[in-house]
mmCIF file of C-alpha atoms in Angstrom:
data_model
loop_
_atom_site.group_PDB
_atom_site.id
_atom_site.type_symbol
_atom_site.label_atom_id
_atom_site.label_comp_id
_atom_site.label_asym_id
_atom_site.label_seq_id
_atom_site.Cartn_x
_atom_site.Cartn_y
_atom_site.Cartn_z
ATOM 1 C CA MET A 264 46.268 11.514 -168.222
ATOM 2 C CA SER A 265 49.448 10.000 -167.166
ATOM 3 C CA ARG A 266 50.040 8.348 -163.639
ATOM 4 C CA LYS A 267 52.465 11.123 -162.816
ATOM 5 C CA HIS A 268 49.819 13.861 -163.230
ATOM 6 C CA VAL A 269 47.320 11.782 -161.164
ATOM 7 C CA MET A 270 49.750 11.578 -158.336
ATOM 8 C CA LEU A 271 50.519 15.311 -158.632
ATOM 9 C CA ILE A 272 46.975 15.967 -158.086
ATOM 10 C CA VAL A 273 46.511 13.614 -155.328
ATOM 11 C CA PHE A 274 49.367 15.207 -153.408
ATOM 12 C CA SER A 275 48.207 18.762 -153.940
ATOM 13 C CA GLY A 276 44.746 17.892 -152.552
ATOM 14 C CA VAL A 277 46.263 16.230 -149.446
ATOM 15 C CA PHE A 278 48.623 19.238 -148.832
ATOM 16 C CA LEU A 279 45.657 21.684 -149.189
ATOM 17 C CA GLY A 280 43.525 19.649 -146.825
ATOM 18 C CA LEU A 281 46.474 19.705 -144.285
ATOM 19 C CA ALA A 282 46.849 23.599 -144.443
ATOM 20 C CA LEU A 283 43.154 24.148 -144.046
ATOM 21 C CA LEU A 284 42.849 21.938 -140.974
ATOM 22 C CA LEU A 285 46.084 23.587 -139.378
ATOM 23 C CA SER A 286 44.404 27.003 -139.917
ATOM 24 C CA SER A 287 41.104 25.968 -138.333
ATOM 25 C CA SER A 288 43.021 24.310 -135.316
ATOM 26 C CA LEU A 289 45.058 27.748 -134.553
ATOM 27 C CA SER A 290 41.681 29.538 -134.755
ATOM 28 C CA LEU A 291 40.054 27.378 -132.126
ATOM 29 C CA ALA A 292 43.212 27.400 -129.835
ATOM 30 C CA GLN A 293 42.847 31.322 -129.483
ATOM 31 C CA PRO A 294 40.338 32.241 -126.613
ATOM 32 C CA ALA A 295 37.492 34.532 -127.848
ATOM 33 C CA GLU A 296 37.404 37.902 -126.187
ATOM 34 C CA GLN A 297 34.898 38.211 -123.458
ATOM 35 C CA ALA A 298 32.818 41.316 -123.221
ATOM 36 C CA SER A 299 33.239 43.184 -119.988
ATOM 37 C CA PRO A 300 29.975 42.871 -117.907
ATOM 38 C CA SER A 301 27.929 45.986 -117.672
ATOM 39 C CA SER A 302 25.609 45.098 -114.866
ATOM 40 C CA GLY A 303 25.171 42.546 -111.943
ATOM 41 C CA TRP A 304 22.536 41.711 -109.324
ATOM 42 C CA ASP A 305 22.341 42.620 -105.627
ATOM 43 C CA GLU A 306 19.608 42.234 -103.216
ATOM 44 C CA GLY A 307 17.336 41.436 -106.005
ATOM 45 C CA ARG A 308 18.023 44.716 -107.885
ATOM 46 C CA GLN A 309 20.174 45.431 -111.021
ATOM 47 C CA VAL A 310 23.568 46.905 -110.296
ATOM 48 C CA GLU A 311 25.392 48.802 -112.765
ATOM 49 C CA LEU A 312 29.019 48.448 -112.917
ATOM 50 C CA LEU A 313 30.881 51.780 -113.686
ATOM 51 C CA SER A 314 33.425 51.922 -116.607
ATOM 52 C CA ASP A 315 36.676 53.702 -116.380
ATOM 53 C CA SER A 316 35.214 56.845 -117.679
ATOM 54 C CA ALA A 317 32.175 56.815 -115.458
ATOM 55 C CA GLU A 318 34.391 56.232 -112.420
ATOM 56 C CA ASN A 319 36.086 59.493 -112.891
ATOM 57 C CA MET A 320 32.704 61.365 -113.164
ATOM 58 C CA SER A 321 30.981 62.737 -109.988
ATOM 59 C CA LEU A 322 28.294 60.454 -108.752
ATOM 60 C CA SER A 323 26.157 63.238 -106.966
ATOM 61 C CA ALA A 324 23.976 65.606 -109.006
ATOM 62 C CA VAL A 325 23.403 67.757 -105.796
ATOM 63 C CA PRO A 326 25.734 70.734 -105.660
ATOM 64 C CA THR A 327 28.474 70.809 -102.891
ATOM 65 C CA THR A 328 29.979 73.735 -100.975
ATOM 66 C CA PRO A 329 33.635 74.156 -100.714
ATOM 67 C CA GLY A 330 35.078 73.582 -97.240
ATOM 68 C CA THR A 331 31.984 71.666 -96.120
ATOM 69 C CA THR A 332 32.039 67.847 -94.993
ATOM 70 C CA TYR A 333 29.397 65.667 -96.126
ATOM 71 C CA ARG A 334 27.748 62.299 -94.953
ATOM 72 C CA THR A 335 25.329 60.413 -97.119
ATOM 73 C CA TYR A 336 22.962 57.820 -95.513
ATOM 74 C CA SER A 337 20.979 55.254 -97.352
ATOM 75 C CA GLY A 338 17.043 54.858 -96.633
ATOM 76 C CA GLY A 339 18.098 51.575 -94.892
ATOM 77 C CA ALA A 340 20.036 53.419 -92.106
ATOM 78 C CA PHE A 341 16.741 55.002 -90.745
ATOM 79 C CA GLN A 342 14.679 53.228 -88.244
ATOM 80 C CA PRO A 343 11.121 53.505 -87.020
ATOM 81 C CA THR A 344 10.419 55.271 -83.916
ATOM 82 C CA SER A 345 7.924 52.870 -82.946
ATOM 83 C CA SER A 346 7.898 49.042 -82.857
ATOM 84 C CA SER A 347 4.217 49.192 -84.058
ATOM 85 C CA MET A 348 5.404 50.654 -87.333
ATOM 86 C CA THR A 349 6.184 47.861 -89.728
ATOM 87 C CA TYR A 350 8.281 48.574 -92.904
ATOM 88 C CA GLU A 351 9.951 46.959 -95.988
ATOM 89 C CA PRO A 352 13.288 47.443 -97.347
ATOM 90 C CA TYR A 353 13.674 48.269 -101.138
ATOM 91 C CA GLY A 354 17.267 47.745 -102.197
ATOM 92 C CA GLY A 355 19.019 50.661 -100.411
ATOM 93 C CA ALA A 356 15.547 52.372 -99.920
ATOM 94 C CA ILE A 357 12.728 51.946 -97.256
ATOM 95 C CA TYR A 358 9.051 52.431 -97.133
ATOM 96 C CA ALA A 359 6.314 51.809 -94.467
ATOM 97 C CA THR A 360 3.819 48.990 -94.617
ATOM 98 C CA SER A 361 1.659 50.036 -91.560
ATOM 99 C CA ILE A 362 1.684 53.525 -89.909
ATOM 100 C CA PRO A 363 0.098 53.664 -86.531
ATOM 101 C CA PRO A 364 -1.338 57.004 -85.310
ATOM 102 C CA GLY A 365 0.854 59.548 -83.143
ATOM 103 C CA GLY A 366 3.278 61.035 -85.507
ATOM 104 C CA ILE A 367 5.415 57.845 -85.819
ATOM 105 C CA SER A 368 8.129 58.313 -88.441
ATOM 106 C CA PHE A 369 11.613 57.041 -89.705
ATOM 107 C CA SER A 370 14.532 58.533 -87.661
ATOM 108 C CA LEU A 371 18.278 58.666 -88.065
ATOM 109 C CA GLU A 372 20.440 59.595 -85.320
ATOM 110 C CA LEU A 373 23.277 61.838 -86.394
ATOM 111 C CA ASP A 374 26.828 61.329 -84.921
ATOM 112 C CA LEU A 375 28.626 64.720 -85.542
ATOM 113 C CA PRO A 376 31.788 66.319 -83.927
ATOM 114 C CA GLN A 377 31.331 68.656 -81.073
ATOM 115 C CA GLY A 378 30.855 72.166 -82.205
ATOM 116 C CA ALA A 379 30.205 71.371 -85.790
ATOM 117 C CA LYS A 380 27.817 73.585 -87.700
ATOM 118 C CA ILE A 381 24.972 71.666 -89.783
ATOM 119 C CA THR A 382 24.391 73.882 -92.938
ATOM 120 C CA GLU A 383 22.807 71.809 -95.296
ATOM 121 C CA VAL A 384 20.359 68.780 -95.358
ATOM 122 C CA VAL A 385 19.171 66.945 -98.508
ATOM 123 C CA PHE A 386 16.384 64.290 -98.665
ATOM 124 C CA PHE A 387 16.157 61.829 -101.561
ATOM 125 C CA VAL A 388 12.571 60.477 -101.780
ATOM 126 C CA VAL A 389 10.007 59.412 -104.285
ATOM 127 C CA ASP A 390 6.176 60.667 -103.606
ATOM 128 C CA ASN A 391 3.735 58.963 -105.871
ATOM 129 C CA ASP A 392 0.790 59.747 -103.838
ATOM 130 C CA ALA A 393 -1.200 62.881 -104.915
ATOM 131 C CA ALA A 394 -3.261 63.281 -101.844
ATOM 132 C CA THR A 395 -0.438 63.142 -99.087
ATOM 133 C CA ASN A 396 3.120 64.517 -98.661
ATOM 134 C CA MET A 397 6.043 63.133 -96.799
ATOM 135 C CA ASP A 398 7.167 65.250 -93.669
ATOM 136 C CA LEU A 399 10.963 65.750 -93.639
ATOM 137 C CA GLY A 400 12.949 67.576 -91.232
ATOM 138 C CA LEU A 401 16.106 67.964 -88.806
ATOM 139 C CA ARG A 402 15.357 67.670 -85.083
ATOM 140 C CA SER A 403 17.120 67.951 -81.871
ATOM 141 C CA TYR A 404 16.372 66.200 -78.648
ATOM 142 C CA ASN A 405 17.332 66.917 -75.043
ATOM 143 C CA PRO A 406 16.981 63.559 -73.055
ATOM 144 C CA GLU A 407 17.002 65.750 -69.764
ATOM 145 C CA THR A 408 13.839 67.568 -70.603
ATOM 146 C CA ASN A 409 12.517 64.784 -72.950
ATOM 147 C CA SER A 410 11.815 67.573 -75.570
ATOM 148 C CA PHE A 411 12.275 67.739 -79.258
ATOM 149 C CA SER A 412 12.769 70.894 -81.264
ATOM 150 C CA ALA A 413 12.032 71.059 -85.047
ATOM 151 C CA LEU A 414 14.871 72.799 -86.488
ATOM 152 C CA GLU A 415 14.136 72.537 -90.243
ATOM 153 C CA THR A 416 10.985 71.355 -92.060
ATOM 154 C CA ALA A 417 10.247 70.397 -95.703
ATOM 155 C CA PHE A 418 7.649 68.408 -97.465
ATOM 156 C CA SER A 419 7.632 66.192 -100.541
ATOM 157 C CA SER A 420 5.019 66.565 -103.321
ATOM 158 C CA GLY A 421 3.276 63.997 -105.529
ATOM 159 C CA ALA A 422 2.527 62.174 -107.626
ATOM 160 C CA SER A 423 5.438 60.826 -109.684
ATOM 161 C CA THR A 424 7.572 57.909 -109.658
ATOM 162 C CA SER A 425 10.767 60.000 -110.227
ATOM 163 C CA LEU A 426 13.178 60.812 -107.558
ATOM 164 C CA GLN A 427 12.877 63.937 -105.650
ATOM 165 C CA THR A 428 15.964 65.841 -104.249
ATOM 166 C CA ILE A 429 14.814 67.954 -101.686
ATOM 167 C CA VAL A 430 17.476 70.644 -100.540
ATOM 168 C CA VAL A 431 16.792 71.991 -96.956
ATOM 169 C CA PRO A 432 19.113 75.002 -96.410
ATOM 170 C CA VAL A 433 19.762 75.207 -92.626
ATOM 171 C CA ASP A 434 19.684 78.963 -91.778
ATOM 172 C CA PRO A 435 20.828 79.852 -89.337
ATOM 173 C CA PRO A 436 23.340 76.927 -89.169
ATOM 174 C CA VAL A 437 22.648 74.349 -86.105
ATOM 175 C CA GLN A 438 25.846 74.295 -84.007
ATOM 176 C CA VAL A 439 26.110 70.776 -82.413
ATOM 177 C CA ASP A 440 26.250 70.590 -78.677
ATOM 178 C CA ASN A 441 26.679 66.928 -77.827
ATOM 179 C CA THR A 442 26.905 67.617 -74.066
ATOM 180 C CA THR A 443 22.975 68.280 -73.795
ATOM 181 C CA THR A 444 21.403 67.540 -77.227
ATOM 182 C CA SER A 445 21.101 64.672 -79.808
ATOM 183 C CA TYR A 446 20.503 65.550 -83.489
ATOM 184 C CA ARG A 447 18.312 63.448 -85.868
ATOM 185 C CA LEU A 448 16.865 63.411 -89.514
ATOM 186 C CA ARG A 449 13.101 62.541 -89.488
ATOM 187 C CA VAL A 450 10.868 61.364 -92.365
ATOM 188 C CA ALA A 451 7.277 60.753 -91.709
ATOM 189 C CA PRO A 452 5.595 59.087 -94.659
ATOM 190 C CA GLY A 453 1.875 59.818 -95.341
ATOM 191 C CA VAL A 454 0.956 56.381 -96.883
ATOM 192 C CA ALA A 455 1.881 53.049 -95.994
ATOM 193 C CA SER A 456 3.199 51.836 -99.350
ATOM 194 C CA SER A 457 6.121 52.240 -101.692
ATOM 195 C CA ALA A 458 4.316 55.371 -103.047
ATOM 196 C CA HIS A 459 6.220 56.998 -100.178
ATOM 197 C CA LEU A 460 9.708 55.769 -100.727
ATOM 198 C CA LEU A 461 12.590 56.937 -98.781
ATOM 199 C CA ARG A 462 15.727 56.572 -100.739
ATOM 200 C CA GLY A 463 18.262 58.332 -98.253
ATOM 201 C CA ALA A 464 19.674 61.590 -97.187
ATOM 202 C CA ARG A 465 22.740 63.865 -97.030
ATOM 203 C CA ILE A 466 23.928 66.343 -94.400
ATOM 204 C CA GLY A 467 26.624 69.022 -94.946
ATOM 205 C CA TYR A 468 28.460 70.553 -91.859
ATOM 206 C CA ILE A 469 31.485 72.593 -91.187
ATOM 207 C CA VAL A 470 33.907 71.861 -88.386
ATOM 208 C CA SER A 471 35.440 74.785 -86.592
ATOM 209 C CA GLN A 472 39.314 74.674 -85.819
ATOM 210 C CA VAL A 473 38.495 75.495 -82.327
ATOM 211 C CA TYR A 474 36.784 72.251 -81.826
ATOM 212 C CA LEU A 475 39.266 70.052 -83.484
ATOM 213 C CA PRO A 476 40.749 67.622 -80.834
ATOM 214 C CA SER A 477 44.419 68.165 -80.038
ATOM 215 C CA VAL A 478 47.077 65.624 -80.691
ATOM 216 C CA LEU A 479 49.087 64.694 -77.690
ATOM 217 C CA LYS A 480 52.803 63.661 -78.107
#
């Protein structure tokens, strides 16, 4: 083999090596695509991050009524009616760890417009105890007479770790009179454990045009 052919082979190998090195450098310079996260963590519990398609979907499986205003509360918004009742939060939910005698319960005071008509109450609970049910209800309280009235009552049923959506129709509707009465949701667990878990509640109400505040100009 002549010297000319040897030099040609050597130069060809050098150029091929440079071309491969340049191609590899360009590939490394381009950042790899990051997969969008599907979940995170909050309060020790996994939080799902909604995709664009999921954000356009209704998050509530409970039917709604046209013309009705809704308010949804987490279990953490409820408070025990006695300081001797202990409890634990569980993410957005809550459950009792000790229940003293005397009808002690979790209670949520409602702040509704004067004249509003409460038409719907929904409780979101887990009842995993076959022997005891959770006592759920809508109550009113008159501080002048120190008297409670049970307006609507419902009960859970066990035993299952699945969520129970307990719809309580308010019939006839309860008209809010803030001049004499306060209104609250009441949940009385039957066992002091996470077997009776309060996830939250939702109320629906209608505001009459007669009671809407006027705007002064």
